[in-house]
PDB file of C-alpha atoms and ligand atoms in Angstrom:
ATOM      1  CA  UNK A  38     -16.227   0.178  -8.574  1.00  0.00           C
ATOM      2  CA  UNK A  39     -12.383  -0.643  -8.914  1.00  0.00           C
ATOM      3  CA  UNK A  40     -11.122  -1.229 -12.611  1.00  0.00           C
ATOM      4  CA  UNK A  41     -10.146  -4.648 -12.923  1.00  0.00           C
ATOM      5  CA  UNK A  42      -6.503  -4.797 -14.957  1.00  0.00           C
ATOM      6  CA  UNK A  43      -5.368  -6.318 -17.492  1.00  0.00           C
ATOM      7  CA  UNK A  44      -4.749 -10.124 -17.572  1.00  0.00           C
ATOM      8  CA  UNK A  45      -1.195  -8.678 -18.838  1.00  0.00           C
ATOM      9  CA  UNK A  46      -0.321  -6.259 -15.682  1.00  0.00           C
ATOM     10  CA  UNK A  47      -1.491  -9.126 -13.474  1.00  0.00           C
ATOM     11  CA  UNK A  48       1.072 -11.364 -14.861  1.00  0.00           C
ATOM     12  CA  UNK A  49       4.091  -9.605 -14.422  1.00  0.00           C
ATOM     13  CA  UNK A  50       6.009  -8.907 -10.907  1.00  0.00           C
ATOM     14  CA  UNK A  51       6.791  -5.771  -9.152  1.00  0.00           C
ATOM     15  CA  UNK A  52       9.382  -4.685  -6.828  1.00  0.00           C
ATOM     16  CA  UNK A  53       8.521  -2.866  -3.791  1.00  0.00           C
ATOM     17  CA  UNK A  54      11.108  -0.456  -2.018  1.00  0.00           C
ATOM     18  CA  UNK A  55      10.705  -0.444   1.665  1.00  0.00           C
ATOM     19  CA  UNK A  56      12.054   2.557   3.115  1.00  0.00           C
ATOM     20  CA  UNK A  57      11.933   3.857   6.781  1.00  0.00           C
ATOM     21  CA  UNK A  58      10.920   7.022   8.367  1.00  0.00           C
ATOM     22  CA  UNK A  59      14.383   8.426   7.404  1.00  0.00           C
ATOM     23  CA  UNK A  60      14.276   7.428   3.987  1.00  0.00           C
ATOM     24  CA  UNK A  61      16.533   4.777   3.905  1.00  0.00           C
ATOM     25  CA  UNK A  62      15.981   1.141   2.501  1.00  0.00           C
ATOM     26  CA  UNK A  63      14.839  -1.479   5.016  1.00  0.00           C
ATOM     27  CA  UNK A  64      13.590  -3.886   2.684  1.00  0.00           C
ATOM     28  CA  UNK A  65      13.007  -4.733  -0.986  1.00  0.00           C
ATOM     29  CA  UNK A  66      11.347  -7.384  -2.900  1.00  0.00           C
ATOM     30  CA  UNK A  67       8.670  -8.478  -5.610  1.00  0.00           C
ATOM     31  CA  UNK A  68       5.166  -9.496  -5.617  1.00  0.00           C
ATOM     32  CA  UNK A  69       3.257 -10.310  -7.801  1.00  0.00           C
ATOM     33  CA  UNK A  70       1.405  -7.455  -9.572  1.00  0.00           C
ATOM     34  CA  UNK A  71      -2.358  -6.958  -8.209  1.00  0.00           C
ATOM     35  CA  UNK A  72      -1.456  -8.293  -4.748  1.00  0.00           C
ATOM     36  CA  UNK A  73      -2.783  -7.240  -1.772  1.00  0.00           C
ATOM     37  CA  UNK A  74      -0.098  -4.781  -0.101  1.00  0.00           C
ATOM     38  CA  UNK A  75      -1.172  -5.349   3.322  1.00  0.00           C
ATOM     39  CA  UNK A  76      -1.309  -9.129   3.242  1.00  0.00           C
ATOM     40  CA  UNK A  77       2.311  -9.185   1.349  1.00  0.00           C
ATOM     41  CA  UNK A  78       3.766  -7.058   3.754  1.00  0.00           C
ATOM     42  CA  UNK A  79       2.591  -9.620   6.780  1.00  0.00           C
ATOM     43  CA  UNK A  80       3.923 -12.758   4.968  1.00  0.00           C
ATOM     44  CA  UNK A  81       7.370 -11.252   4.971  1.00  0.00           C
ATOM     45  CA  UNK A  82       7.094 -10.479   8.377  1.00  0.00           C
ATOM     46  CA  UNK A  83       7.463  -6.508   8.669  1.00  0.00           C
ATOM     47  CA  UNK A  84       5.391  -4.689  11.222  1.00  0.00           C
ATOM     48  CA  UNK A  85       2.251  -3.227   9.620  1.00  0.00           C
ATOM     49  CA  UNK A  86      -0.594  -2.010  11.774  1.00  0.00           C
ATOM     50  CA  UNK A  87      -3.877  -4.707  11.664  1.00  0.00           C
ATOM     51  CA  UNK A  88      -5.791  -3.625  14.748  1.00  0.00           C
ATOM     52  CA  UNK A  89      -9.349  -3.963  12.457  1.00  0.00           C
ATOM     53  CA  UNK A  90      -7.548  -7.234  10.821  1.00  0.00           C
ATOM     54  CA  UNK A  91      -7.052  -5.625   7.072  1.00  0.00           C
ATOM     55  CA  UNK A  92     -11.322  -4.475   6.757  1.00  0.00           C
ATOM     56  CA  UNK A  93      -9.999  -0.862   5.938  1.00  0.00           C
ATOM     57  CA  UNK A  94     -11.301   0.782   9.329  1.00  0.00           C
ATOM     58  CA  UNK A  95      -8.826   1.205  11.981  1.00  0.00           C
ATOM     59  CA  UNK A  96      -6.389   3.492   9.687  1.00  0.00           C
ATOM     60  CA  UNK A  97      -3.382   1.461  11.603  1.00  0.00           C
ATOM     61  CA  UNK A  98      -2.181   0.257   8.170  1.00  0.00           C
ATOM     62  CA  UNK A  99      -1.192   3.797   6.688  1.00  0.00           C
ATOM     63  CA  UNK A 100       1.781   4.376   4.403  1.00  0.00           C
ATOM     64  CA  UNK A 101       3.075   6.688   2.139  1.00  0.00           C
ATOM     65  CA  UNK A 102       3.441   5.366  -1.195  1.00  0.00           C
ATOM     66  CA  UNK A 103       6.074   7.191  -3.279  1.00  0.00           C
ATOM     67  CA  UNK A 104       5.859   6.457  -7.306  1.00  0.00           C
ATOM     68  CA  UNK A 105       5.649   8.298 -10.648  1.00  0.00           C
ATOM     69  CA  UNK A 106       2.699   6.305 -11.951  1.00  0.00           C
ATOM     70  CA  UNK A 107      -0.920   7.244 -11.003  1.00  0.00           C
ATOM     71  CA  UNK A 108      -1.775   3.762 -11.663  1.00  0.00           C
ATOM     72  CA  UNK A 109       0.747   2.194  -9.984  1.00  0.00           C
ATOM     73  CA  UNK A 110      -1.612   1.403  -7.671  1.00  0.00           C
ATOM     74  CA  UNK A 111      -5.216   0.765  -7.171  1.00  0.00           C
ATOM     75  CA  UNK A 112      -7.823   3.810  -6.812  1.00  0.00           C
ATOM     76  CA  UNK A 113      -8.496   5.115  -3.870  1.00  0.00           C
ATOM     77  CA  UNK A 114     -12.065   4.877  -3.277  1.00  0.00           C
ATOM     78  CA  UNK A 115     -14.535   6.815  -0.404  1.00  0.00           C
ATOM     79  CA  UNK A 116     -14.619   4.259   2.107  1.00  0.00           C
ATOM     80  CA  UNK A 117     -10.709   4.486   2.390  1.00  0.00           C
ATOM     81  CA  UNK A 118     -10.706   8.562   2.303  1.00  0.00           C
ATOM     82  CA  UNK A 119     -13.365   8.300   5.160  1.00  0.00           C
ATOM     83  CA  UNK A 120     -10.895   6.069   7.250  1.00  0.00           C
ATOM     84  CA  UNK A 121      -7.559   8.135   6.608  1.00  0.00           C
ATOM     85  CA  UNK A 122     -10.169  11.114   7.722  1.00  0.00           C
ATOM     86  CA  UNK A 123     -11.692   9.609  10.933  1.00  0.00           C
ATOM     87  CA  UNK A 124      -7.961   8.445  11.865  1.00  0.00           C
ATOM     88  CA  UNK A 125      -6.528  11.631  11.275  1.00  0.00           C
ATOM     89  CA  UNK A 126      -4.184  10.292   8.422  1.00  0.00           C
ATOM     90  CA  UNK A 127      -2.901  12.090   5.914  1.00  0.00           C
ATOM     91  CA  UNK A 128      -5.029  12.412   2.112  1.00  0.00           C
ATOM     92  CA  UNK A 129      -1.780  11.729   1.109  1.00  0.00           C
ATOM     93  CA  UNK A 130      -1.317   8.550   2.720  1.00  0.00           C
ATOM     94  CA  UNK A 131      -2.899   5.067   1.816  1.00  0.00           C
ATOM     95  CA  UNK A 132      -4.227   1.854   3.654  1.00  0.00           C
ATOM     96  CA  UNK A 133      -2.370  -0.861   2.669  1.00  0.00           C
ATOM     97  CA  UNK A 134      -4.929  -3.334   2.911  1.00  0.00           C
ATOM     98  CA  UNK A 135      -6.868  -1.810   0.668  1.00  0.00           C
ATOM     99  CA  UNK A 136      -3.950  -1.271  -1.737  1.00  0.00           C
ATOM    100  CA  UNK A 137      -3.473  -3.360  -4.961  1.00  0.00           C
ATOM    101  CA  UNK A 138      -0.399  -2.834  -6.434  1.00  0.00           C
ATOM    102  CA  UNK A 139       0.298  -2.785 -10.259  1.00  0.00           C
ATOM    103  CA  UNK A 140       4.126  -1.331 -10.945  1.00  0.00           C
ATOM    104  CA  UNK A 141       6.760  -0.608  -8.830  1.00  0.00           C
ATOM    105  CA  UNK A 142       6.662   1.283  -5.786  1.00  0.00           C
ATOM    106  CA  UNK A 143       8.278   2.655  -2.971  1.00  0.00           C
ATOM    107  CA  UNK A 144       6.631   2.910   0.457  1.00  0.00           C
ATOM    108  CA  UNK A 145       7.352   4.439   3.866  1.00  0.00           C
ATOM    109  CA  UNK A 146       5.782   5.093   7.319  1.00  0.00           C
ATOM    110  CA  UNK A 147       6.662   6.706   9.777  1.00  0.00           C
ATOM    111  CA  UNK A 148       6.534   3.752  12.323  1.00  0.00           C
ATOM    112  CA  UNK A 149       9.478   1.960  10.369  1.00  0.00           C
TER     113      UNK A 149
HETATM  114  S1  LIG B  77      -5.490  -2.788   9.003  1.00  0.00           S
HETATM  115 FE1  LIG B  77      -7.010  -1.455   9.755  1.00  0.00          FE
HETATM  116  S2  LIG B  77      -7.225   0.022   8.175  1.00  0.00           S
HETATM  117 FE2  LIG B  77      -5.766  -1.371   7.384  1.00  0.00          FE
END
């Protein structure tokens, strides 16, 4: 079961760092913390894989997230490693619709 955080985190804003398959900066802006990274990144309009519509099953959605803190985002649980498995994704790599983000992060994919 996925911790719930504090009513304190989930005040406060992060910034995501956009940053393409090169490593340079495409995009950056905040959210607020505990957000949905896949549903953020499709209300500012950049090109995100949905082919299962953000259920966590198609694997379309997968990015790199680059960042310091463990908890800078939210657990990744079975169902998730079974997807980035079956889609041939990286361990490494997350789904970001099932990504809740907490602190800053960066994030990159290689279709940006
Ligand atoms: S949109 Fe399909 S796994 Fe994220």
């Amino acid at each position: 079961m996925e911790k719930i955080p504090s009513a304190e985190i989930l005040s406060k804003s992060v910034k995501i760092t956009v940053l393409n398959k090169l490593g340079k900066t495409i995009d950056e802006f905040d959210m607020r913390a505990g957000t949905n990274l896949w549903v953020f990144l499709r209300k500012r309009g950049l090109p995100i894989g949905a082919a299962c519509s953000g259920v966590g099953v198609c694997g379309a959605c997968h990015v790199k997230v680059i960042s310091s803190d463990m908890n800078s985002i939210s657990e990744k649980n079975d169902f998730e490693k079974e997807t980035l498995i079956k889609n041939q994704k990286s361990e490494k790599e997350r789904l970001a619709c099932l990504c809740r983000v907490f602190s800053d992060i960066k994030i990159q994919a290689d279709y940006w």
